[in-house]
């Protein structure tokens, strides 16, 4: 009894010394960091194995093992970024759970270290993964996803493909006899790919007359930006200030006569005019998941200037911007599993519950995203809902033990 009392006094004195608190802080942080690293790498490696097994079914003479491995390599940053939140949750549970199994958390609490202080120690290593996730989204994914899609598109032989690239309808005008202009139908334009240097990929253009009848169909293998022409520099709208031109390469034009009685294919060279700069065309031809955080912001500002909006790009912007809060909220929930109602259960049960909660959180995030796209409700608020919900749940479970 005397030894227990003396130990309690010693630990109390230990906790009052700032230098000793620093030692405890480093110890908890190191355990949490190693556990989170192990969890993230474990989930990442498991996903890579599953992806490899999935690609084995697609191997043939045109899609070799080397290309499959290269495709998985380019997709690996995306897998890593996707598993960081769940890995942080699982790692925090394992790290604190190991300390709890050795009664080290009990000693810390008996020494006067509060639960909130221990939680703050665990949150600090999680900030490393917050920065890592932002760096991957900003600097790696735009390039790696594009390289992976180039391999996938080169192997694709399916007649049914997903809609990608940039589609637009442009009204066409021609000069009238009195010197003015009059409507001349419209053009349906499709651009498969564009880069920031002004190069564009496959281009298709269909010209419809005023009655909606198809007149010509144009196909070009690519194009190169050749400059811009000033239109009206006094207007505030960027799309009305300049006209940007591309020189099309290997263009084939199909002229369709009335009644589709005959057609004529002509190989020639032509220009493509758009009211957007090459940087904007690049943003318009890329999917939301392939753009960095700053590019998504530029896309959002561009769409506002055009008095339009793309909910899918806005949703991706808020998901990437608020991803740090997702990671931190899941770490708080992980701490509540150790200090809360599951503190008396085994580490294995805590891990299972953590995995189930991580999957549930991911599914809820996807669900609110679909709801936002379907209803047009604010993407920012819909992304915040599961984050706020998990943070409130974790805080409530922690407060019950105070």
mmCIF file of C-alpha atoms in Angstrom:
data_model
loop_
_atom_site.group_PDB
_atom_site.id
_atom_site.type_symbol
_atom_site.label_atom_id
_atom_site.label_comp_id
_atom_site.label_asym_id
_atom_site.label_seq_id
_atom_site.Cartn_x
_atom_site.Cartn_y
_atom_site.Cartn_z
ATOM 1 C CA UNK A 1 0.000 0.000 0.000
ATOM 2 C CA UNK A 2 2.827 2.330 0.877
ATOM 3 C CA UNK A 3 4.578 1.536 -2.425
ATOM 4 C CA UNK A 4 1.440 2.341 -4.413
ATOM 5 C CA UNK A 5 1.060 5.632 -2.536
ATOM 6 C CA UNK A 6 4.701 6.564 -3.068
ATOM 7 C CA UNK A 7 4.403 5.664 -6.766
ATOM 8 C CA UNK A 8 1.342 7.876 -7.077
ATOM 9 C CA UNK A 9 3.188 10.776 -5.430
ATOM 10 C CA UNK A 10 6.188 10.222 -7.661
ATOM 11 C CA UNK A 11 4.134 10.189 -10.828
ATOM 12 C CA UNK A 12 2.312 13.305 -9.691
ATOM 13 C CA UNK A 13 5.625 15.062 -9.149
ATOM 14 C CA UNK A 14 6.831 13.730 -12.479
ATOM 15 C CA UNK A 15 3.905 15.255 -14.309
ATOM 16 C CA UNK A 16 4.544 18.644 -12.738
ATOM 17 C CA UNK A 17 8.021 18.903 -14.252
ATOM 18 C CA UNK A 18 7.872 20.363 -17.773
ATOM 19 C CA UNK A 19 10.904 18.425 -18.978
ATOM 20 C CA UNK A 20 9.275 15.147 -17.969
ATOM 21 C CA UNK A 21 6.096 16.136 -19.802
ATOM 22 C CA UNK A 22 8.196 16.647 -22.905
ATOM 23 C CA UNK A 23 9.515 13.113 -22.561
ATOM 24 C CA UNK A 24 5.967 11.757 -22.245
ATOM 25 C CA UNK A 25 4.886 13.889 -25.191
ATOM 26 C CA UNK A 26 7.648 12.567 -27.434
ATOM 27 C CA UNK A 27 6.906 9.000 -26.348
ATOM 28 C CA UNK A 28 3.188 9.227 -27.178
ATOM 29 C CA UNK A 29 3.841 11.074 -30.443
ATOM 30 C CA UNK A 30 6.405 8.490 -31.557
ATOM 31 C CA UNK A 31 4.066 5.581 -30.806
ATOM 32 C CA UNK A 32 1.187 7.287 -32.632
ATOM 33 C CA UNK A 33 3.392 8.208 -35.602
ATOM 34 C CA UNK A 34 4.778 4.695 -36.056
ATOM 35 C CA UNK A 35 1.323 3.146 -35.716
ATOM 36 C CA UNK A 36 -0.218 5.530 -38.264
ATOM 37 C CA UNK A 37 2.653 4.936 -40.705
ATOM 38 C CA UNK A 38 2.212 1.181 -40.335
ATOM 39 C CA UNK A 39 -1.555 1.384 -40.819
ATOM 40 C CA UNK A 40 -1.368 3.654 -43.876
ATOM 41 C CA UNK A 41 1.361 1.577 -45.528
ATOM 42 C CA UNK A 42 -0.487 -1.651 -44.712
ATOM 43 C CA UNK A 43 -3.754 -0.468 -46.271
ATOM 44 C CA UNK A 44 -1.855 0.990 -49.228
ATOM 45 C CA UNK A 45 0.018 -2.263 -49.862
ATOM 46 C CA UNK A 46 -3.204 -4.249 -49.597
ATOM 47 C CA UNK A 47 -4.850 -2.033 -52.208
ATOM 48 C CA UNK A 48 -1.856 -2.405 -54.529
ATOM 49 C CA UNK A 49 -2.099 -6.195 -54.279
ATOM 50 C CA UNK A 50 -5.820 -6.124 -55.075
ATOM 51 C CA UNK A 51 -5.175 -3.790 -58.017
ATOM 52 C CA UNK A 52 -2.473 -6.113 -59.330
ATOM 53 C CA UNK A 53 -4.810 -9.105 -59.130
ATOM 54 C CA UNK A 54 -7.514 -7.096 -60.901
ATOM 55 C CA UNK A 55 -5.159 -6.169 -63.754
ATOM 56 C CA UNK A 56 -4.183 -9.808 -64.314
ATOM 57 C CA UNK A 57 -7.554 -10.446 -65.958
ATOM 58 C CA UNK A 58 -6.843 -7.737 -68.553
ATOM 59 C CA UNK A 59 -3.458 -9.052 -69.715
ATOM 60 C CA UNK A 60 -3.139 -9.913 -73.404
ATOM 61 C CA UNK A 61 -0.751 -9.368 -76.304
ATOM 62 C CA UNK A 62 -1.372 -5.604 -76.338
ATOM 63 C CA UNK A 63 -1.472 -5.130 -72.560
ATOM 64 C CA UNK A 64 1.589 -6.730 -71.042
ATOM 65 C CA UNK A 65 2.623 -7.342 -67.464
ATOM 66 C CA UNK A 66 5.034 -4.424 -67.642
ATOM 67 C CA UNK A 67 2.253 -2.035 -68.653
ATOM 68 C CA UNK A 68 0.034 -3.351 -65.866
ATOM 69 C CA UNK A 69 2.744 -2.748 -63.281
ATOM 70 C CA UNK A 70 3.379 0.697 -64.735
ATOM 71 C CA UNK A 71 -0.340 1.496 -64.541
ATOM 72 C CA UNK A 72 -0.512 0.401 -60.883
ATOM 73 C CA UNK A 73 2.598 2.473 -60.145
ATOM 74 C CA UNK A 74 0.980 5.614 -61.571
ATOM 75 C CA UNK A 75 -2.232 4.914 -59.649
ATOM 76 C CA UNK A 76 -0.452 4.254 -56.357
ATOM 77 C CA UNK A 77 -0.389 7.945 -55.246
ATOM 78 C CA UNK A 78 -4.176 8.040 -55.626
ATOM 79 C CA UNK A 79 -4.544 4.889 -53.518
ATOM 80 C CA UNK A 80 -2.232 6.349 -50.863
ATOM 81 C CA UNK A 81 -4.175 9.599 -50.647
ATOM 82 C CA UNK A 82 -7.465 7.720 -50.384
ATOM 83 C CA UNK A 83 -6.302 5.572 -47.447
ATOM 84 C CA UNK A 84 -4.628 8.286 -45.358
ATOM 85 C CA UNK A 85 -7.813 9.183 -43.366
ATOM 86 C CA UNK A 86 -8.678 5.554 -42.582
ATOM 87 C CA UNK A 87 -5.015 4.784 -41.886
ATOM 88 C CA UNK A 88 -4.802 7.701 -39.444
ATOM 89 C CA UNK A 89 -7.911 6.426 -37.660
ATOM 90 C CA UNK A 90 -6.619 2.869 -37.461
ATOM 91 C CA UNK A 91 -3.084 3.924 -36.515
ATOM 92 C CA UNK A 92 -4.280 6.141 -33.686
ATOM 93 C CA UNK A 93 -6.379 3.289 -32.295
ATOM 94 C CA UNK A 94 -3.442 0.868 -32.484
ATOM 95 C CA UNK A 95 -0.911 3.326 -31.054
ATOM 96 C CA UNK A 96 -3.015 4.340 -28.076
ATOM 97 C CA UNK A 97 -4.348 0.806 -27.679
ATOM 98 C CA UNK A 98 -0.844 -0.585 -27.198
ATOM 99 C CA UNK A 99 -0.168 2.050 -24.554
ATOM 100 C CA UNK A 100 -3.460 1.199 -22.853
ATOM 101 C CA UNK A 101 -2.704 -2.537 -22.843
ATOM 102 C CA UNK A 102 0.548 -1.823 -20.978
ATOM 103 C CA UNK A 103 -1.322 0.422 -18.510
ATOM 104 C CA UNK A 104 0.868 3.330 -19.591
ATOM 105 C CA UNK A 105 -2.153 5.522 -20.239
ATOM 106 C CA UNK A 106 -3.427 4.737 -16.744
ATOM 107 C CA UNK A 107 -0.112 5.883 -15.274
ATOM 108 C CA UNK A 108 -0.232 9.081 -17.320
ATOM 109 C CA UNK A 109 -3.758 9.810 -16.168
ATOM 110 C CA UNK A 110 -2.796 9.074 -12.585
ATOM 111 C CA UNK A 111 0.134 11.463 -12.989
ATOM 112 C CA UNK A 112 -2.294 14.243 -13.803
ATOM 113 C CA UNK A 113 -2.012 14.266 -17.588
ATOM 114 C CA UNK A 114 -5.447 15.091 -18.990
ATOM 115 C CA UNK A 115 -7.158 13.188 -21.767
ATOM 116 C CA UNK A 116 -7.259 16.296 -23.931
ATOM 117 C CA UNK A 117 -3.496 16.727 -23.630
ATOM 118 C CA UNK A 118 -2.919 13.132 -24.729
ATOM 119 C CA UNK A 119 -5.312 13.653 -27.628
ATOM 120 C CA UNK A 120 -3.391 16.770 -28.656
ATOM 121 C CA UNK A 121 -0.172 14.738 -28.647
ATOM 122 C CA UNK A 122 -1.749 12.197 -30.994
ATOM 123 C CA UNK A 123 -3.110 14.906 -33.299
ATOM 124 C CA UNK A 124 0.353 16.357 -33.918
ATOM 125 C CA UNK A 125 1.737 13.317 -35.825
ATOM 126 C CA UNK A 126 -1.523 13.254 -37.795
ATOM 127 C CA UNK A 127 -0.648 16.744 -39.082
ATOM 128 C CA UNK A 128 2.240 15.166 -40.990
ATOM 129 C CA UNK A 129 -0.249 13.083 -42.949
ATOM 130 C CA UNK A 130 -2.451 16.133 -43.442
ATOM 131 C CA UNK A 131 0.470 17.850 -45.175
ATOM 132 C CA UNK A 132 1.265 14.664 -47.102
ATOM 133 C CA UNK A 133 -2.316 14.365 -48.396
ATOM 134 C CA UNK A 134 -2.362 18.012 -49.496
ATOM 135 C CA UNK A 135 1.024 17.621 -51.224
ATOM 136 C CA UNK A 136 -0.150 14.533 -53.119
ATOM 137 C CA UNK A 137 -3.337 16.283 -54.223
ATOM 138 C CA UNK A 138 -1.471 19.391 -55.311
ATOM 139 C CA UNK A 139 1.712 18.129 -56.941
ATOM 140 C CA UNK A 140 1.409 14.398 -57.711
ATOM 141 C CA UNK A 141 -2.127 13.368 -58.667
ATOM 142 C CA UNK A 142 -2.589 15.682 -61.704
ATOM 143 C CA UNK A 143 0.430 14.096 -63.394
ATOM 144 C CA UNK A 144 0.161 10.510 -62.150
ATOM 145 C CA UNK A 145 -3.561 10.176 -62.972
ATOM 146 C CA UNK A 146 -2.959 11.481 -66.487
ATOM 147 C CA UNK A 147 -0.108 9.022 -67.075
ATOM 148 C CA UNK A 148 -2.251 6.157 -65.794
ATOM 149 C CA UNK A 149 -5.126 7.133 -68.099
ATOM 150 C CA UNK A 150 -2.799 7.264 -71.102
ATOM 151 C CA UNK A 151 -1.860 3.629 -70.473
ATOM 152 C CA UNK A 152 -5.492 2.673 -69.877
ATOM 153 C CA UNK A 153 -6.736 4.514 -72.984
ATOM 154 C CA UNK A 154 -4.041 2.987 -75.179
ATOM 155 C CA UNK A 155 -5.199 -0.495 -74.143
ATOM 156 C CA UNK A 156 -8.930 0.236 -74.270
ATOM 157 C CA UNK A 157 -10.700 -1.612 -77.083
ATOM 158 C CA UNK A 158 -14.248 -1.203 -75.853
ATOM 159 C CA UNK A 159 -16.797 0.494 -78.081
ATOM 160 C CA UNK A 160 -18.443 1.984 -75.000
ATOM 161 C CA UNK A 161 -16.290 4.647 -73.354
ATOM 162 C CA UNK A 162 -16.911 7.220 -70.663
ATOM 163 C CA UNK A 163 -17.625 10.842 -71.550
ATOM 164 C CA UNK A 164 -14.490 12.919 -71.152
ATOM 165 C CA UNK A 165 -12.915 16.043 -72.587
ATOM 166 C CA UNK A 166 -14.673 19.320 -73.346
ATOM 167 C CA UNK A 167 -18.035 19.631 -75.087
ATOM 168 C CA UNK A 168 -19.634 22.931 -76.094
ATOM 169 C CA UNK A 169 -22.220 24.377 -78.482
ATOM 170 C CA UNK A 170 -21.120 27.502 -80.349
ATOM 171 C CA UNK A 171 -23.557 29.660 -82.341
ATOM 172 C CA UNK A 172 -22.355 30.454 -85.860
ATOM 173 C CA UNK A 173 -23.005 33.649 -87.815
ATOM 174 C CA UNK A 174 -22.441 34.680 -91.420
ATOM 175 C CA UNK A 175 -22.413 38.001 -93.208
ATOM 176 C CA UNK A 176 -25.708 39.165 -94.652
ATOM 177 C CA UNK A 177 -26.235 41.167 -97.838
ATOM 178 C CA UNK A 178 -26.675 44.430 -95.913
ATOM 179 C CA UNK A 179 -23.242 44.057 -94.308
ATOM 180 C CA UNK A 180 -24.473 42.757 -90.960
ATOM 181 C CA UNK A 181 -24.550 39.228 -89.600
ATOM 182 C CA UNK A 182 -27.271 36.635 -89.352
ATOM 183 C CA UNK A 183 -27.491 33.243 -87.580
ATOM 184 C CA UNK A 184 -25.980 30.320 -89.460
ATOM 185 C CA UNK A 185 -26.860 27.440 -87.181
ATOM 186 C CA UNK A 186 -24.448 26.196 -84.536
ATOM 187 C CA UNK A 187 -21.362 24.045 -84.039
ATOM 188 C CA UNK A 188 -21.096 21.147 -81.598
ATOM 189 C CA UNK A 189 -17.440 21.009 -80.575
ATOM 190 C CA UNK A 190 -15.543 18.278 -78.777
ATOM 191 C CA UNK A 191 -11.889 18.490 -77.608
ATOM 192 C CA UNK A 192 -10.413 15.315 -76.190
ATOM 193 C CA UNK A 193 -7.337 16.717 -74.454
ATOM 194 C CA UNK A 194 -5.439 19.959 -73.915
ATOM 195 C CA UNK A 195 -2.286 20.962 -72.074
ATOM 196 C CA UNK A 196 -1.147 24.260 -70.603
ATOM 197 C CA UNK A 197 1.289 24.818 -73.492
ATOM 198 C CA UNK A 198 -1.518 25.195 -76.019
ATOM 199 C CA UNK A 199 -1.479 21.744 -77.609
ATOM 200 C CA UNK A 200 -4.825 20.004 -78.036
ATOM 201 C CA UNK A 201 -5.656 16.397 -78.863
ATOM 202 C CA UNK A 202 -8.442 14.975 -80.978
ATOM 203 C CA UNK A 203 -10.986 17.549 -82.159
ATOM 204 C CA UNK A 204 -14.466 16.862 -83.549
ATOM 205 C CA UNK A 205 -16.880 19.491 -84.810
ATOM 206 C CA UNK A 206 -20.406 19.063 -86.204
ATOM 207 C CA UNK A 207 -22.111 21.988 -87.949
ATOM 208 C CA UNK A 208 -25.925 22.142 -87.803
ATOM 209 C CA UNK A 209 -28.016 24.577 -89.817
ATOM 210 C CA UNK A 210 -30.796 26.741 -88.384
ATOM 211 C CA UNK A 211 -33.208 23.791 -88.648
ATOM 212 C CA UNK A 212 -30.917 21.417 -86.798
ATOM 213 C CA UNK A 213 -29.830 19.466 -89.883
ATOM 214 C CA UNK A 214 -26.263 18.176 -90.007
ATOM 215 C CA UNK A 215 -24.220 19.961 -92.675
ATOM 216 C CA UNK A 216 -20.565 19.109 -92.069
ATOM 217 C CA UNK A 217 -18.528 16.940 -89.731
ATOM 218 C CA UNK A 218 -14.879 17.728 -89.020
ATOM 219 C CA UNK A 219 -12.258 15.514 -87.419
ATOM 220 C CA UNK A 220 -8.676 16.535 -86.573
ATOM 221 C CA UNK A 221 -5.961 14.540 -84.893
ATOM 222 C CA UNK A 222 -4.727 17.525 -82.931
ATOM 223 C CA UNK A 223 -3.859 21.174 -82.957
ATOM 224 C CA UNK A 224 -1.416 23.815 -81.766
ATOM 225 C CA UNK A 225 -2.097 27.261 -80.328
ATOM 226 C CA UNK A 226 -1.099 30.029 -82.759
ATOM 227 C CA UNK A 227 -2.189 33.216 -80.984
ATOM 228 C CA UNK A 228 -5.087 35.466 -80.112
ATOM 229 C CA UNK A 229 -7.001 38.277 -81.768
ATOM 230 C CA UNK A 230 -8.300 41.301 -79.888
ATOM 231 C CA UNK A 231 -12.069 41.722 -80.038
ATOM 232 C CA UNK A 232 -13.302 44.183 -77.392
ATOM 233 C CA UNK A 233 -10.870 45.218 -74.655
ATOM 234 C CA UNK A 234 -13.437 47.509 -73.030
ATOM 235 C CA UNK A 235 -15.646 44.669 -71.787
ATOM 236 C CA UNK A 236 -15.215 43.096 -68.351
ATOM 237 C CA UNK A 237 -15.838 39.561 -69.612
ATOM 238 C CA UNK A 238 -12.635 37.771 -70.536
ATOM 239 C CA UNK A 239 -14.464 35.617 -73.105
ATOM 240 C CA UNK A 240 -15.374 38.781 -75.073
ATOM 241 C CA UNK A 241 -11.946 40.451 -74.990
ATOM 242 C CA UNK A 242 -9.996 38.059 -77.213
ATOM 243 C CA UNK A 243 -10.445 35.227 -79.677
ATOM 244 C CA UNK A 244 -7.897 32.419 -79.335
ATOM 245 C CA UNK A 245 -6.924 30.382 -82.402
ATOM 246 C CA UNK A 246 -5.533 26.855 -82.835
ATOM 247 C CA UNK A 247 -4.080 25.399 -86.022
ATOM 248 C CA UNK A 248 -5.647 21.968 -86.619
ATOM 249 C CA UNK A 249 -3.499 19.134 -87.956
ATOM 250 C CA UNK A 250 -4.529 16.253 -90.249
ATOM 251 C CA UNK A 251 -8.076 17.532 -90.476
ATOM 252 C CA UNK A 252 -10.755 15.674 -92.426
ATOM 253 C CA UNK A 253 -14.021 17.417 -93.294
ATOM 254 C CA UNK A 254 -17.123 15.500 -94.344
ATOM 255 C CA UNK A 255 -19.685 17.615 -96.238
ATOM 256 C CA UNK A 256 -23.171 16.128 -96.231
ATOM 257 C CA UNK A 257 -25.600 17.085 -98.989
ATOM 258 C CA UNK A 258 -29.342 17.458 -98.539
ATOM 259 C CA UNK A 259 -31.036 14.129 -97.918
ATOM 260 C CA UNK A 260 -27.725 12.391 -97.252
ATOM 261 C CA UNK A 261 -27.581 11.399 -100.904
ATOM 262 C CA UNK A 262 -23.843 11.922 -101.193
ATOM 263 C CA UNK A 263 -20.923 12.981 -99.102
ATOM 264 C CA UNK A 264 -17.421 14.189 -99.671
ATOM 265 C CA UNK A 265 -14.367 13.756 -97.479
ATOM 266 C CA UNK A 266 -11.730 16.483 -97.721
ATOM 267 C CA UNK A 267 -8.324 16.408 -96.041
ATOM 268 C CA UNK A 268 -7.210 19.942 -95.331
ATOM 269 C CA UNK A 269 -5.942 22.261 -92.614
ATOM 270 C CA UNK A 270 -8.076 24.713 -90.697
ATOM 271 C CA UNK A 271 -8.144 26.827 -87.563
ATOM 272 C CA UNK A 272 -10.234 26.468 -84.434
ATOM 273 C CA UNK A 273 -11.373 29.603 -82.623
ATOM 274 C CA UNK A 274 -12.415 29.661 -78.983
ATOM 275 C CA UNK A 275 -13.170 32.470 -76.523
ATOM 276 C CA UNK A 276 -10.939 30.795 -73.910
ATOM 277 C CA UNK A 277 -7.188 30.904 -73.313
ATOM 278 C CA UNK A 278 -5.163 27.640 -73.525
ATOM 279 C CA UNK A 279 -4.955 27.472 -69.725
ATOM 280 C CA UNK A 280 -8.745 27.529 -69.473
ATOM 281 C CA UNK A 281 -9.167 24.893 -72.193
ATOM 282 C CA UNK A 282 -6.772 22.680 -70.255
ATOM 283 C CA UNK A 283 -8.952 22.999 -67.143
ATOM 284 C CA UNK A 284 -12.128 22.301 -69.109
ATOM 285 C CA UNK A 285 -10.816 19.062 -70.626
ATOM 286 C CA UNK A 286 -9.684 17.485 -67.351
ATOM 287 C CA UNK A 287 -11.814 15.601 -64.870
ATOM 288 C CA UNK A 288 -12.201 17.047 -61.404
ATOM 289 C CA UNK A 289 -10.242 14.253 -59.716
ATOM 290 C CA UNK A 290 -7.255 14.923 -62.020
ATOM 291 C CA UNK A 291 -6.886 18.582 -61.066
ATOM 292 C CA UNK A 292 -4.860 19.967 -58.194
ATOM 293 C CA UNK A 293 -6.377 22.132 -55.487
ATOM 294 C CA UNK A 294 -5.187 25.374 -57.094
ATOM 295 C CA UNK A 295 -6.375 24.233 -60.532
ATOM 296 C CA UNK A 296 -9.803 23.440 -59.107
ATOM 297 C CA UNK A 297 -9.901 26.948 -57.634
ATOM 298 C CA UNK A 298 -8.953 28.437 -61.017
ATOM 299 C CA UNK A 299 -11.661 26.328 -62.659
ATOM 300 C CA UNK A 300 -14.175 27.577 -60.098
ATOM 301 C CA UNK A 301 -13.234 31.219 -60.758
ATOM 302 C CA UNK A 302 -13.376 30.670 -64.522
ATOM 303 C CA UNK A 303 -16.865 29.160 -64.341
ATOM 304 C CA UNK A 304 -18.028 32.105 -62.226
ATOM 305 C CA UNK A 305 -16.788 34.504 -64.907
ATOM 306 C CA UNK A 306 -18.896 32.569 -67.421
ATOM 307 C CA UNK A 307 -21.932 32.698 -65.066
ATOM 308 C CA UNK A 308 -21.868 28.910 -64.895
ATOM 309 C CA UNK A 309 -20.905 26.281 -62.353
ATOM 310 C CA UNK A 310 -19.673 22.699 -62.328
ATOM 311 C CA UNK A 311 -20.901 20.895 -59.232
ATOM 312 C CA UNK A 312 -18.497 17.994 -59.723
ATOM 313 C CA UNK A 313 -15.482 20.334 -59.720
ATOM 314 C CA UNK A 314 -16.814 22.323 -56.755
ATOM 315 C CA UNK A 315 -17.362 19.099 -54.823
ATOM 316 C CA UNK A 316 -13.828 17.893 -55.595
ATOM 317 C CA UNK A 317 -12.441 21.289 -54.543
ATOM 318 C CA UNK A 318 -14.090 21.218 -51.128
ATOM 319 C CA UNK A 319 -13.242 17.550 -50.596
ATOM 320 C CA UNK A 320 -9.548 18.212 -51.164
ATOM 321 C CA UNK A 321 -9.535 21.493 -49.244
ATOM 322 C CA UNK A 322 -11.304 20.014 -46.205
ATOM 323 C CA UNK A 323 -9.493 16.660 -46.252
ATOM 324 C CA UNK A 324 -7.223 17.780 -43.351
ATOM 325 C CA UNK A 325 -10.290 18.221 -41.162
ATOM 326 C CA UNK A 326 -11.442 14.713 -42.129
ATOM 327 C CA UNK A 327 -8.152 13.221 -40.932
ATOM 328 C CA UNK A 328 -8.156 15.156 -37.651
ATOM 329 C CA UNK A 329 -11.799 14.351 -36.903
ATOM 330 C CA UNK A 330 -11.139 10.627 -37.409
ATOM 331 C CA UNK A 331 -8.145 10.786 -35.063
ATOM 332 C CA UNK A 332 -10.418 12.319 -32.391
ATOM 333 C CA UNK A 333 -12.847 9.420 -32.889
ATOM 334 C CA UNK A 334 -9.934 6.979 -32.575
ATOM 335 C CA UNK A 335 -8.943 8.514 -29.232
ATOM 336 C CA UNK A 336 -12.526 8.209 -28.026
ATOM 337 C CA UNK A 337 -12.435 4.468 -28.779
ATOM 338 C CA UNK A 338 -9.456 4.066 -26.424
ATOM 339 C CA UNK A 339 -10.619 6.385 -23.645
ATOM 340 C CA UNK A 340 -14.355 5.918 -24.161
ATOM 341 C CA UNK A 341 -16.775 3.020 -24.075
ATOM 342 C CA UNK A 342 -14.321 0.573 -25.694
ATOM 343 C CA UNK A 343 -11.515 1.170 -23.169
ATOM 344 C CA UNK A 344 -12.235 -2.115 -21.397
ATOM 345 C CA UNK A 345 -12.323 -4.197 -24.580
ATOM 346 C CA UNK A 346 -9.473 -5.870 -26.421
ATOM 347 C CA UNK A 347 -7.298 -4.155 -29.000
ATOM 348 C CA UNK A 348 -8.621 -6.472 -31.710
ATOM 349 C CA UNK A 349 -12.195 -5.318 -31.150
ATOM 350 C CA UNK A 350 -11.098 -1.682 -31.251
ATOM 351 C CA UNK A 351 -9.344 -2.279 -34.587
ATOM 352 C CA UNK A 352 -12.445 -3.901 -36.066
ATOM 353 C CA UNK A 353 -14.670 -1.054 -34.864
ATOM 354 C CA UNK A 354 -12.172 1.491 -36.222
ATOM 355 C CA UNK A 355 -12.164 -0.166 -39.654
ATOM 356 C CA UNK A 356 -15.958 -0.297 -39.732
ATOM 357 C CA UNK A 357 -16.200 3.350 -38.715
ATOM 358 C CA UNK A 358 -13.619 4.328 -41.342
ATOM 359 C CA UNK A 359 -15.601 2.537 -44.042
ATOM 360 C CA UNK A 360 -18.835 4.116 -42.796
ATOM 361 C CA UNK A 361 -17.240 7.573 -42.862
ATOM 362 C CA UNK A 362 -16.020 6.998 -46.432
ATOM 363 C CA UNK A 363 -19.449 5.795 -47.581
ATOM 364 C CA UNK A 364 -21.175 8.772 -45.951
ATOM 365 C CA UNK A 365 -18.742 11.124 -47.702
ATOM 366 C CA UNK A 366 -19.582 9.534 -51.056
ATOM 367 C CA UNK A 367 -23.300 9.655 -50.264
ATOM 368 C CA UNK A 368 -23.376 13.353 -49.373
ATOM 369 C CA UNK A 369 -21.355 14.020 -52.532
ATOM 370 C CA UNK A 370 -23.979 12.288 -54.677
ATOM 371 C CA UNK A 371 -26.729 14.169 -52.850
ATOM 372 C CA UNK A 372 -24.985 17.463 -53.589
ATOM 373 C CA UNK A 373 -24.619 16.603 -57.287
ATOM 374 C CA UNK A 374 -28.245 15.487 -57.532
ATOM 375 C CA UNK A 375 -29.854 18.364 -55.636
ATOM 376 C CA UNK A 376 -27.403 21.217 -56.255
ATOM 377 C CA UNK A 377 -27.112 21.798 -52.513
ATOM 378 C CA UNK A 378 -23.939 23.558 -51.329
ATOM 379 C CA UNK A 379 -20.985 21.159 -51.834
ATOM 380 C CA UNK A 380 -19.084 22.820 -48.998
ATOM 381 C CA UNK A 381 -21.825 22.164 -46.460
ATOM 382 C CA UNK A 382 -22.356 18.603 -47.659
ATOM 383 C CA UNK A 383 -18.629 17.841 -47.329
ATOM 384 C CA UNK A 384 -18.565 19.391 -43.858
ATOM 385 C CA UNK A 385 -21.514 17.334 -42.549
ATOM 386 C CA UNK A 386 -19.687 13.986 -41.998
ATOM 387 C CA UNK A 387 -16.590 15.812 -40.708
ATOM 388 C CA UNK A 388 -18.566 17.761 -38.120
ATOM 389 C CA UNK A 389 -20.587 14.668 -37.223
ATOM 390 C CA UNK A 390 -17.508 12.520 -36.544
ATOM 391 C CA UNK A 391 -15.812 15.314 -34.569
ATOM 392 C CA UNK A 392 -18.922 15.793 -32.402
ATOM 393 C CA UNK A 393 -19.190 12.046 -31.832
ATOM 394 C CA UNK A 394 -15.550 11.776 -30.802
ATOM 395 C CA UNK A 395 -15.775 14.802 -28.528
ATOM 396 C CA UNK A 396 -18.932 13.460 -26.879
ATOM 397 C CA UNK A 397 -17.382 10.054 -26.182
ATOM 398 C CA UNK A 398 -14.294 11.705 -24.726
ATOM 399 C CA UNK A 399 -16.302 14.082 -22.549
ATOM 400 C CA UNK A 400 -18.233 11.182 -21.011
ATOM 401 C CA UNK A 401 -14.989 9.943 -19.443
ATOM 402 C CA UNK A 402 -13.930 13.268 -17.927
#
